[in-house]
PDB file of C-alpha atoms in Angstrom:
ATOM      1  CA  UNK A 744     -17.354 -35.849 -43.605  1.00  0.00           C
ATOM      2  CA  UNK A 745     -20.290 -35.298 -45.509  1.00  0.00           C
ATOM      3  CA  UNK A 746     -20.082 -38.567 -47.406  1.00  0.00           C
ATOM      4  CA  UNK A 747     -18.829 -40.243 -44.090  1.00  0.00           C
ATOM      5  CA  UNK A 748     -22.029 -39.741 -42.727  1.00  0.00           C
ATOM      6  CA  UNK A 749     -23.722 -41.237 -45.864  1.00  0.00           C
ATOM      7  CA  UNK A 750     -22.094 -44.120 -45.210  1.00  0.00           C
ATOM      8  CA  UNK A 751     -22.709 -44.815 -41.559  1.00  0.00           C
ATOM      9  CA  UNK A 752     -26.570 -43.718 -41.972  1.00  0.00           C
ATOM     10  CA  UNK A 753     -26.941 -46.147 -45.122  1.00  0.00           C
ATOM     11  CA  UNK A 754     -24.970 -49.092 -42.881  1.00  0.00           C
ATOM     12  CA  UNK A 755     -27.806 -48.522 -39.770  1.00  0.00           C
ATOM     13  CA  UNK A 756     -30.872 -49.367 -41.911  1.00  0.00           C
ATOM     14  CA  UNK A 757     -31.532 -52.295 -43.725  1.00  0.00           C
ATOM     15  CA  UNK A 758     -30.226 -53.983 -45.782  1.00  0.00           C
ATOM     16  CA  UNK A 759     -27.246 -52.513 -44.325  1.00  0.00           C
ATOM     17  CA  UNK A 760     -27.585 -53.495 -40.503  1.00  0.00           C
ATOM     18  CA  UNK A 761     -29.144 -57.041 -41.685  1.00  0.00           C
ATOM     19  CA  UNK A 762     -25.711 -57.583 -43.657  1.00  0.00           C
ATOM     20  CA  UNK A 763     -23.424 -56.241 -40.452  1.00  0.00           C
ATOM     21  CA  UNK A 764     -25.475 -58.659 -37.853  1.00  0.00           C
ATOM     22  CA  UNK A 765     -25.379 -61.751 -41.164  1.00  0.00           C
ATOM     23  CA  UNK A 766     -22.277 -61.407 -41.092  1.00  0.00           C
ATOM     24  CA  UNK A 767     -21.647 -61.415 -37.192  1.00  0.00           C
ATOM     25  CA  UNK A 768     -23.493 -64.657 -37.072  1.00  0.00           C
ATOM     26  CA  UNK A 769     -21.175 -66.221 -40.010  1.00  0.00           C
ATOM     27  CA  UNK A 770     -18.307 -65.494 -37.608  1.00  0.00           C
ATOM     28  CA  UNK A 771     -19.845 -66.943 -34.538  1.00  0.00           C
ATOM     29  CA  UNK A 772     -20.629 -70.111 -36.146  1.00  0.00           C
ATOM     30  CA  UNK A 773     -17.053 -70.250 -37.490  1.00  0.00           C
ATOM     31  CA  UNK A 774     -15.585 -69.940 -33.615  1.00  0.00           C
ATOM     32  CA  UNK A 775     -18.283 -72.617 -32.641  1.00  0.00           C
ATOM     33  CA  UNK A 776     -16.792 -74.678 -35.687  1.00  0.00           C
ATOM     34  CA  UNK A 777     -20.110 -74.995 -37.449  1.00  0.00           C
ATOM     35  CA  UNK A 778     -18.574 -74.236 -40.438  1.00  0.00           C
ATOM     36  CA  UNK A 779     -21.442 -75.408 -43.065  1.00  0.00           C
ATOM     37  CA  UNK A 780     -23.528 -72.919 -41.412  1.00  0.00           C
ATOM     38  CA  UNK A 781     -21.089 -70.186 -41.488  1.00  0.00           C
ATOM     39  CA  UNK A 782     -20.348 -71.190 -44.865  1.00  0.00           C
ATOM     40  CA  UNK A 783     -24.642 -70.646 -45.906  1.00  0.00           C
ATOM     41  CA  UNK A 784     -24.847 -67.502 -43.703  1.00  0.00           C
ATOM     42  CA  UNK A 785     -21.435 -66.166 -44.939  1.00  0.00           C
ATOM     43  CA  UNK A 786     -23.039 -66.781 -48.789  1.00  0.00           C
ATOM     44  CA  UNK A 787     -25.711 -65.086 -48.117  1.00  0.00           C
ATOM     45  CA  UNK A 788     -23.768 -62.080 -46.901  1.00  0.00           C
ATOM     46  CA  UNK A 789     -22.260 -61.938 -50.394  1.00  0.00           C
ATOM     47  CA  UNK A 790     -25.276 -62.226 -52.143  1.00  0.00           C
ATOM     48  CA  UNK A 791     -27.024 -59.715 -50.335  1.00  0.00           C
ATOM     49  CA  UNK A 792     -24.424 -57.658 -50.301  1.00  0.00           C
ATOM     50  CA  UNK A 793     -23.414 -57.601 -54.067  1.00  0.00           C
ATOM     51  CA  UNK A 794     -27.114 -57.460 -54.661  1.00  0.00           C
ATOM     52  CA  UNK A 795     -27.888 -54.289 -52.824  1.00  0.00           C
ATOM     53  CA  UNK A 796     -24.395 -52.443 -53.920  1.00  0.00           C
ATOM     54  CA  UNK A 797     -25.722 -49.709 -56.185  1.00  0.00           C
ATOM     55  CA  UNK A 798     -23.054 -50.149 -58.529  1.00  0.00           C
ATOM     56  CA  UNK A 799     -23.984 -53.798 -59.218  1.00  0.00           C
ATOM     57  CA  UNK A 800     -27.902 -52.329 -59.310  1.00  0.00           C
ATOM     58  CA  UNK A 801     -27.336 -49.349 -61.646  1.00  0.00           C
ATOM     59  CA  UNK A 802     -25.033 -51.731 -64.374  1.00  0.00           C
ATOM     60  CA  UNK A 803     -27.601 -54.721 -64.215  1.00  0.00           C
ATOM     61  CA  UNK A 804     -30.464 -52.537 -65.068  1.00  0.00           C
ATOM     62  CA  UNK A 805     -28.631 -50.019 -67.768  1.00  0.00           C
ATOM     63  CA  UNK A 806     -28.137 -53.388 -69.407  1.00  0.00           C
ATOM     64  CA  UNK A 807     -32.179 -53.373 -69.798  1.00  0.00           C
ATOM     65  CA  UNK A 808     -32.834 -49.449 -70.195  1.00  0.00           C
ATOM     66  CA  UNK A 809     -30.537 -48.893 -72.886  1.00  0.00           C
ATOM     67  CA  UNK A 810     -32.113 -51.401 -75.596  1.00  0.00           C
ATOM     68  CA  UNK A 811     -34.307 -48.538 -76.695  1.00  0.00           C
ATOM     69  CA  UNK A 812     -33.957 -45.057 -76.757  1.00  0.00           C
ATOM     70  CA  UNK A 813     -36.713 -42.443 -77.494  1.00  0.00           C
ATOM     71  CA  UNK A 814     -37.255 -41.511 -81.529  1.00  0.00           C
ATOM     72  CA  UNK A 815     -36.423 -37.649 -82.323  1.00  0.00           C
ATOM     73  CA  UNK A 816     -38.721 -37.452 -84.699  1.00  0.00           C
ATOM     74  CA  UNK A 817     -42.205 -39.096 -83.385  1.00  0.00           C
ATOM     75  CA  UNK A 818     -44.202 -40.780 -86.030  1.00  0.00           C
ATOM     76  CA  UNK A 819     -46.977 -42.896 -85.448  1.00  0.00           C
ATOM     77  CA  UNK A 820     -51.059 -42.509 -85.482  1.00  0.00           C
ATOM     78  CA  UNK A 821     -52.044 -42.865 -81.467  1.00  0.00           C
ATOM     79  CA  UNK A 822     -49.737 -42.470 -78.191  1.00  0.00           C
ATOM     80  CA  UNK A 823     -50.047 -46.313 -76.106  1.00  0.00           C
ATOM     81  CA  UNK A 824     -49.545 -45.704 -72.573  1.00  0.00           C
ATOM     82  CA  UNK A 825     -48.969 -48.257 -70.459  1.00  0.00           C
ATOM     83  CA  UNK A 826     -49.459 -47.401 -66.605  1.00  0.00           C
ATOM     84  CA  UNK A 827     -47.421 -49.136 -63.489  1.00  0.00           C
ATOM     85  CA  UNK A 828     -49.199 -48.465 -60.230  1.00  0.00           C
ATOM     86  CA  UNK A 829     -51.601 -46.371 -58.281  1.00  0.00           C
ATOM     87  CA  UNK A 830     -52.819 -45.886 -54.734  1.00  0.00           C
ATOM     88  CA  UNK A 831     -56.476 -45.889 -54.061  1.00  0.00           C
ATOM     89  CA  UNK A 832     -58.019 -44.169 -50.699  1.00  0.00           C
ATOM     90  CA  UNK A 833     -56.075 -40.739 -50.730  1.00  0.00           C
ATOM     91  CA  UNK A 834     -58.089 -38.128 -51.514  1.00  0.00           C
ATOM     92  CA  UNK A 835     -56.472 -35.981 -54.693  1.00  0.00           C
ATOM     93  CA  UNK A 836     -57.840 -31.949 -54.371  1.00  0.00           C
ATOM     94  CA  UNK A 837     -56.401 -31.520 -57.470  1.00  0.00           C
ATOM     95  CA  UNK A 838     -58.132 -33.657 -59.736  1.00  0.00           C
ATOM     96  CA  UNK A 839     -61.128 -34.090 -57.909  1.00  0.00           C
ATOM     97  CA  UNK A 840     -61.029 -37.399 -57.197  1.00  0.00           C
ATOM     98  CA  UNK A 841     -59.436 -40.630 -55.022  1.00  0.00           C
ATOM     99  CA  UNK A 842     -55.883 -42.178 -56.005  1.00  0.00           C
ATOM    100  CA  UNK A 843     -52.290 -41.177 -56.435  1.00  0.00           C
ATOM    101  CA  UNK A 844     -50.483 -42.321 -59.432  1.00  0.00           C
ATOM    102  CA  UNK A 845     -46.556 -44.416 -58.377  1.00  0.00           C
ATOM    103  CA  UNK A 846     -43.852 -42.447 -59.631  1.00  0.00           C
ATOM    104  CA  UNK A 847     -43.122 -44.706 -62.464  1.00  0.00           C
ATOM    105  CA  UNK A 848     -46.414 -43.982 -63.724  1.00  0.00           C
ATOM    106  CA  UNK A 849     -47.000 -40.197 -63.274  1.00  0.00           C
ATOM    107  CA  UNK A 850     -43.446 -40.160 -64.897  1.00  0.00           C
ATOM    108  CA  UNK A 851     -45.141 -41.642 -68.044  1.00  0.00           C
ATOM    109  CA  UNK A 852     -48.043 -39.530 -67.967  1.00  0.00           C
ATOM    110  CA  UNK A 853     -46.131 -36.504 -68.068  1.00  0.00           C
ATOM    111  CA  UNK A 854     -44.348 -38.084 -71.314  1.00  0.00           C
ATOM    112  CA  UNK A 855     -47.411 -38.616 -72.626  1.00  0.00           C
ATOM    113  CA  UNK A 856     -48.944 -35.143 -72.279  1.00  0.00           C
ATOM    114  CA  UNK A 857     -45.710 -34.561 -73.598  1.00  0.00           C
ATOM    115  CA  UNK A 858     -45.812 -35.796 -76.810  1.00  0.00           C
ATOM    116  CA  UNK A 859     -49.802 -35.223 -77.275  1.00  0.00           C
ATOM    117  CA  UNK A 860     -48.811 -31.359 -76.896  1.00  0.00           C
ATOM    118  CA  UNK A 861     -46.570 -31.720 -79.481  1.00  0.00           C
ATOM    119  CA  UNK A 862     -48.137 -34.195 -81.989  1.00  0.00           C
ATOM    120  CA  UNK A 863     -51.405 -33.902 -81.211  1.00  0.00           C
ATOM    121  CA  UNK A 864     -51.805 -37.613 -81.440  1.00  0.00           C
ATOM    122  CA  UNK A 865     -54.924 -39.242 -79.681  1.00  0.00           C
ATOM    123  CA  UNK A 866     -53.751 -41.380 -76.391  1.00  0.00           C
ATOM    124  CA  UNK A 867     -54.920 -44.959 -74.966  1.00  0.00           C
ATOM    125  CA  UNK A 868     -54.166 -45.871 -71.476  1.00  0.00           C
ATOM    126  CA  UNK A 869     -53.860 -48.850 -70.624  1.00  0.00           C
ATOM    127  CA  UNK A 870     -54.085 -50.238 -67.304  1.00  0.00           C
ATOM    128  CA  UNK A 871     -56.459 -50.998 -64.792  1.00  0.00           C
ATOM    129  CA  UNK A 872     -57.099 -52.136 -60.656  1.00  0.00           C
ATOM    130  CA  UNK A 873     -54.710 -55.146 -59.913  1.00  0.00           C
ATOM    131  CA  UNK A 874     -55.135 -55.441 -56.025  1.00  0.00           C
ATOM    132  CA  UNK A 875     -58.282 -54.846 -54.130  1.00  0.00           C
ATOM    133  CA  UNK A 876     -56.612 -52.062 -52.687  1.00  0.00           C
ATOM    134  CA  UNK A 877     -54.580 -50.124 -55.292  1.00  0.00           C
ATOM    135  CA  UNK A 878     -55.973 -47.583 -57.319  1.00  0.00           C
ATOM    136  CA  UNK A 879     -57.533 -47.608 -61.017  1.00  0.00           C
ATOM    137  CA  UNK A 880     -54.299 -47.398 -62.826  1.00  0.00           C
ATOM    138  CA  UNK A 881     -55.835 -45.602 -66.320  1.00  0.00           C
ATOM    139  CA  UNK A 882     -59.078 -44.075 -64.128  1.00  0.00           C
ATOM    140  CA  UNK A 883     -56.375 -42.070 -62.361  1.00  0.00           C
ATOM    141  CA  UNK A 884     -53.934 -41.452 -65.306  1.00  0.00           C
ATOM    142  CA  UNK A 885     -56.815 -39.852 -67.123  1.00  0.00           C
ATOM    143  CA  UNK A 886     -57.977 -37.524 -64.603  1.00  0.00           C
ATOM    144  CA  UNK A 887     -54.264 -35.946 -64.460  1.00  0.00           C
ATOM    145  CA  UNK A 888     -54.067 -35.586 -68.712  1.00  0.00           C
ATOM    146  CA  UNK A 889     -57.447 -33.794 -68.209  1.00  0.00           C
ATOM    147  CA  UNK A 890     -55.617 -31.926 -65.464  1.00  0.00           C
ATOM    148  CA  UNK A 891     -52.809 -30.784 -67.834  1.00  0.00           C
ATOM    149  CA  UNK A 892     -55.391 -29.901 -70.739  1.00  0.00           C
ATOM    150  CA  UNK A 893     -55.775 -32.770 -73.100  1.00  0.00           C
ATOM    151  CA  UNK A 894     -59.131 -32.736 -73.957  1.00  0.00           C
ATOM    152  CA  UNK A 895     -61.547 -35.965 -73.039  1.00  0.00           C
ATOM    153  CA  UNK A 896     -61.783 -36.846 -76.496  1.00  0.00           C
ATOM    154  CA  UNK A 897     -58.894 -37.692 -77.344  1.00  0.00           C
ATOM    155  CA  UNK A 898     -58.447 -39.860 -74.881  1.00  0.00           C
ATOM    156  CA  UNK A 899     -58.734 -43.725 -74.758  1.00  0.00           C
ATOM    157  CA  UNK A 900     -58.890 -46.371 -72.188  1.00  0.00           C
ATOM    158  CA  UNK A 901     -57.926 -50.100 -71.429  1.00  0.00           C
ATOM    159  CA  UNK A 902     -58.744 -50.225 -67.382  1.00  0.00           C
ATOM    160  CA  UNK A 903     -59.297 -53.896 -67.055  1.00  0.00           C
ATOM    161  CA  UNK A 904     -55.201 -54.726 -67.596  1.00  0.00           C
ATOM    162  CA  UNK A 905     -53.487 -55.913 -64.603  1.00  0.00           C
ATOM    163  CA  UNK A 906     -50.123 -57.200 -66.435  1.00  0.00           C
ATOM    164  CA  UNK A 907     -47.546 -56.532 -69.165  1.00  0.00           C
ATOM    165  CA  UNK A 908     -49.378 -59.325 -71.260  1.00  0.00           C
ATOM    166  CA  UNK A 909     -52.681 -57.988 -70.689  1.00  0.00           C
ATOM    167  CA  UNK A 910     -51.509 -54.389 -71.558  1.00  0.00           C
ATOM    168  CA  UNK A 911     -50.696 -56.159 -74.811  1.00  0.00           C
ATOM    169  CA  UNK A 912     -53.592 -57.986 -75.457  1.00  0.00           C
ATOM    170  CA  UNK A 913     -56.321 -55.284 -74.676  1.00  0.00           C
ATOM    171  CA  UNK A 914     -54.906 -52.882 -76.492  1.00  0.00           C
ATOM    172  CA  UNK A 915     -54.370 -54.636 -79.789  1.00  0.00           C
ATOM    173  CA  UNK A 916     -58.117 -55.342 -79.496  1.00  0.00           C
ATOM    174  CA  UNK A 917     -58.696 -51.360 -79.224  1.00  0.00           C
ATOM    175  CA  UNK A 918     -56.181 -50.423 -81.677  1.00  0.00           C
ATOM    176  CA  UNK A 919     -57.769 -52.905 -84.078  1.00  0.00           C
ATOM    177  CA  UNK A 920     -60.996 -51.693 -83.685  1.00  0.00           C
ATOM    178  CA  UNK A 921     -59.820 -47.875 -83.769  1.00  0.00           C
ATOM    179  CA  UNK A 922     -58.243 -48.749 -87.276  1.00  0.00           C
ATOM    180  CA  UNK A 923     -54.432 -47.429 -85.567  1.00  0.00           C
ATOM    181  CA  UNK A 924     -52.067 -48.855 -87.091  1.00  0.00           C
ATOM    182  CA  UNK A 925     -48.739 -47.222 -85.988  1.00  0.00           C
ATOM    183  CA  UNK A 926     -48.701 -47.491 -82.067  1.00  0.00           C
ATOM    184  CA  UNK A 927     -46.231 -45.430 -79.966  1.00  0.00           C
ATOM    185  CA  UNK A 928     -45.188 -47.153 -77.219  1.00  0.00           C
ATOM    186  CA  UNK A 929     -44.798 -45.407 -73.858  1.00  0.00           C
ATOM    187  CA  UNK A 930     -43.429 -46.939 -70.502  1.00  0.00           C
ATOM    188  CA  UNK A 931     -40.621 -46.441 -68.318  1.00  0.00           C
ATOM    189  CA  UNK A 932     -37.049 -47.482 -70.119  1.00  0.00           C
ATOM    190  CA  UNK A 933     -36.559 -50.625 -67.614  1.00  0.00           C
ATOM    191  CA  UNK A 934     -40.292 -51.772 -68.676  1.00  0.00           C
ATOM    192  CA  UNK A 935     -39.646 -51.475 -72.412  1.00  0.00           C
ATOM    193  CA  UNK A 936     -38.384 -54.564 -73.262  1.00  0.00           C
ATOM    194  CA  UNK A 937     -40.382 -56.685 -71.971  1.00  0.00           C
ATOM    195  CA  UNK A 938     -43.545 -54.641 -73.328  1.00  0.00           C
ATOM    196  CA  UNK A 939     -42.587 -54.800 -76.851  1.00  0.00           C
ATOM    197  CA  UNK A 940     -41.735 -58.554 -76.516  1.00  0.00           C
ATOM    198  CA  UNK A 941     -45.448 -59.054 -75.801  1.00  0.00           C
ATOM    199  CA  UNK A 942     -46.547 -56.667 -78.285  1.00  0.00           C
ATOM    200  CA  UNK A 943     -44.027 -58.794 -80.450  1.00  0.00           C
ATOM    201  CA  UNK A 944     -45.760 -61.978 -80.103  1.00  0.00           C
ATOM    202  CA  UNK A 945     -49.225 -60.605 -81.224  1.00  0.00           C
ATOM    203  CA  UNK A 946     -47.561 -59.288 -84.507  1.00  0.00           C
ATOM    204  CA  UNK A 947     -47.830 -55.560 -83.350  1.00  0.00           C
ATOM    205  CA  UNK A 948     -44.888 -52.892 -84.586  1.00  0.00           C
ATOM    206  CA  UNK A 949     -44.946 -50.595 -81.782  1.00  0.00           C
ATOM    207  CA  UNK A 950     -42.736 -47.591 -82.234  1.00  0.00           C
ATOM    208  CA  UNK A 951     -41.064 -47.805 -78.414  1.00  0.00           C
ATOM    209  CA  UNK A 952     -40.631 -44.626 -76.592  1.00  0.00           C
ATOM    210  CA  UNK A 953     -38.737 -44.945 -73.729  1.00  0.00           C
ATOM    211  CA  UNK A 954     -39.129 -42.937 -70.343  1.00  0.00           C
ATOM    212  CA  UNK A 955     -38.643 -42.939 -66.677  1.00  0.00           C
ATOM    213  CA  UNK A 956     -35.129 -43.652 -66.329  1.00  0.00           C
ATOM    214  CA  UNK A 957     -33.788 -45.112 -63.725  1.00  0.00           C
ATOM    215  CA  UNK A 958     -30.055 -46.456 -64.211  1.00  0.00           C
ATOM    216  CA  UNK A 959     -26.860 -44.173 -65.001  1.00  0.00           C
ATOM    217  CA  UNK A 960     -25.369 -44.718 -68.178  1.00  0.00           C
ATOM    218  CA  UNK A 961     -22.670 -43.125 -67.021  1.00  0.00           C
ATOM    219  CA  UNK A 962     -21.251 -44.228 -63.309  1.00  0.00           C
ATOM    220  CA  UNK A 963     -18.436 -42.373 -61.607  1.00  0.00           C
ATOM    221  CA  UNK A 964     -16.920 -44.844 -59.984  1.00  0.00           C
ATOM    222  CA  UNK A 965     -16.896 -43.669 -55.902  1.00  0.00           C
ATOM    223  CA  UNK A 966     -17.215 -45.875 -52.193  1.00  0.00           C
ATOM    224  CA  UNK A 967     -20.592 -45.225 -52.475  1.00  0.00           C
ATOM    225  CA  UNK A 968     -21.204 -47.066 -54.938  1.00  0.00           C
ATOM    226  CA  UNK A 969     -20.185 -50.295 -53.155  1.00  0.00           C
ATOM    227  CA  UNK A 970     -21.876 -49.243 -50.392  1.00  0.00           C
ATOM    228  CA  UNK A 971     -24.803 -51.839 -49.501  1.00  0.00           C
ATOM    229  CA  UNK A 972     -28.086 -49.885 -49.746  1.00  0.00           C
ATOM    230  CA  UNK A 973     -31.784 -50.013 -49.991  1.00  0.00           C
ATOM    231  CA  UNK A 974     -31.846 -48.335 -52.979  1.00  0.00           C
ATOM    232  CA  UNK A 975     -29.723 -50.461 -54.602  1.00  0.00           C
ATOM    233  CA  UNK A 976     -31.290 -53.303 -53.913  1.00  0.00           C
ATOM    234  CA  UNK A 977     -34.599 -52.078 -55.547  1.00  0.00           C
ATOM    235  CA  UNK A 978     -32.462 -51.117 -58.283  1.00  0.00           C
ATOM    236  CA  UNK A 979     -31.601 -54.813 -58.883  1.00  0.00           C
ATOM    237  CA  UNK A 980     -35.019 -56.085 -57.443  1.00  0.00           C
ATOM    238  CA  UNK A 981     -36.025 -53.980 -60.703  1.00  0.00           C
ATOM    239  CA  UNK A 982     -33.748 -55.360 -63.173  1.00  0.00           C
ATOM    240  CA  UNK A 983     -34.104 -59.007 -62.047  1.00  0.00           C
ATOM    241  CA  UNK A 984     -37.819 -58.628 -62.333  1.00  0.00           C
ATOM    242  CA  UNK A 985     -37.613 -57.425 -66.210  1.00  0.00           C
ATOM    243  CA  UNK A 986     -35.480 -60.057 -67.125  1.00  0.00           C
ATOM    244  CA  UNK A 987     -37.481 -62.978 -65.477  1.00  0.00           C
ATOM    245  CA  UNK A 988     -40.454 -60.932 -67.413  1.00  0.00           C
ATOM    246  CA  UNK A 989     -38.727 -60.823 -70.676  1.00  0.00           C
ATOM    247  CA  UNK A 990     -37.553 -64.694 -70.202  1.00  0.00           C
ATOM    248  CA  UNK A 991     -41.540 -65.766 -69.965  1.00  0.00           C
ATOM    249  CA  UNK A 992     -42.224 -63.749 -72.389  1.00  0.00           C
ATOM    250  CA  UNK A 993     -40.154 -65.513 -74.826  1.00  0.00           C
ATOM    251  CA  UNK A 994     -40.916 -68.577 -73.755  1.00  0.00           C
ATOM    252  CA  UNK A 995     -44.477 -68.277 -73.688  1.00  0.00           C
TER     253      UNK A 995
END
């Protein structure tokens, strides 16, 4: 009953609902023997459909997450963090200041302080405002690491990036003038590709350190699964994204 209810909840919200009332118009223009336009609406059922089944979503994006997996043994000379989003007018009590950090990004951050705890390594952010109204991506990210007790100087800062290939660029200016030479590369798993491509073309051997994992390498197979959803269609939003950003990126 339980899962029942799962069901009918995730089938009254969208894209659910959009997909029941698609599909109710496919049919209509069948009986009215429009059939081309029961034919476009009835394909875009399936699309949307098959896009937003979390099963499609979670195999699509594994595909991307599981090119790298996180060294066990860390060795580099400076920890390259690479942010993904941030609010900017909520008040923060906590570390004094305005701006939330997405969950993508705080995920990173905690990696981060992480791996400094253990190695010690110093850290560059990198990110910086991309919208008018989101926050200072590495502004932000630095105000939690002081937060968890890495000390100010050891920390660095690109917070003029507002893309994957900026990320790249602004930071191989830093780490050349730092003298660092063996980068460790953090961002969330579905993100790493794409960042070392563009790292890649500016002849930089980053040492990629996955986090923030999204996808299920391991799916037990259920209804639910098949089950249009809206988190499944972010899930293949997600993927679709990387691999349009990896296909510039080679291309470029």
């Amino acid at each position: 009953m339980i899962y029942l209810i799962k069901i009918v909840y995730t089938l009254l919200f969208p894209p659910g609902i959009i997909i029941l009332l698609l599909l109710a118009v496919a049919l209509w223009l069948k009986q009215k023997k429009e059939y081309l336009g029961a034919l476009l609406v009835g394909l875009s059922v399936l699309l949307l459909g098959v896009s937003s089944m979390p099963y499609f979503g979670n195999t699509l994006l594994n595909s991307i997450e599981r090119r790298y997996t996180p060294p066990v043994q860390v060795s580099g000379d400076v920890l390259v963090l690479l942010t993904g989003g941030a609010t900017l007018d909520h008040a923060d009590p906590l570390t004094k200041g305005e701006g939330y950090l997405t969950g993508n990004t705080a995920a990173r951050v905690l990696t981060v302080a992480e791996l400094y705890r253990s190695t010690k390594l110093p850290i560059l952010l990198s990110g910086g405002q991309v919208f008018r109204d989101t926050g200072n991506e590495s502004q932000i990210a630095k105000r939690h690491l002081l937060a968890l007790g890495v000390p100010e100087s050891s920390i660095s800062m690109d917070d003029k990036s507002r893309n994957t290939e900026e990320n790249a660029v602004n930071t191989t200016a830093i780490l050349t003038e730092k003298g660092w030479k063996a980068p460790i590369l953090i961002t969330s798993a579905f993100h790493m590709a794409r960042s070392v491509k563009q790292f890649q073309k500016l002849k930089i051997d980053v040492v990629p350190y996955p986090t923030d994992y999204i996808s299920q390498q391991n799916q037990q197979l259920s209804i639910s699964k098949f089950i249009p959803s809206s988190s499944g269609l972010s899930t293949t939003t997600i993927a679709l994204k990387e691999f349009l950003g990896l296909f510039a990126a080679r291309n470029n």
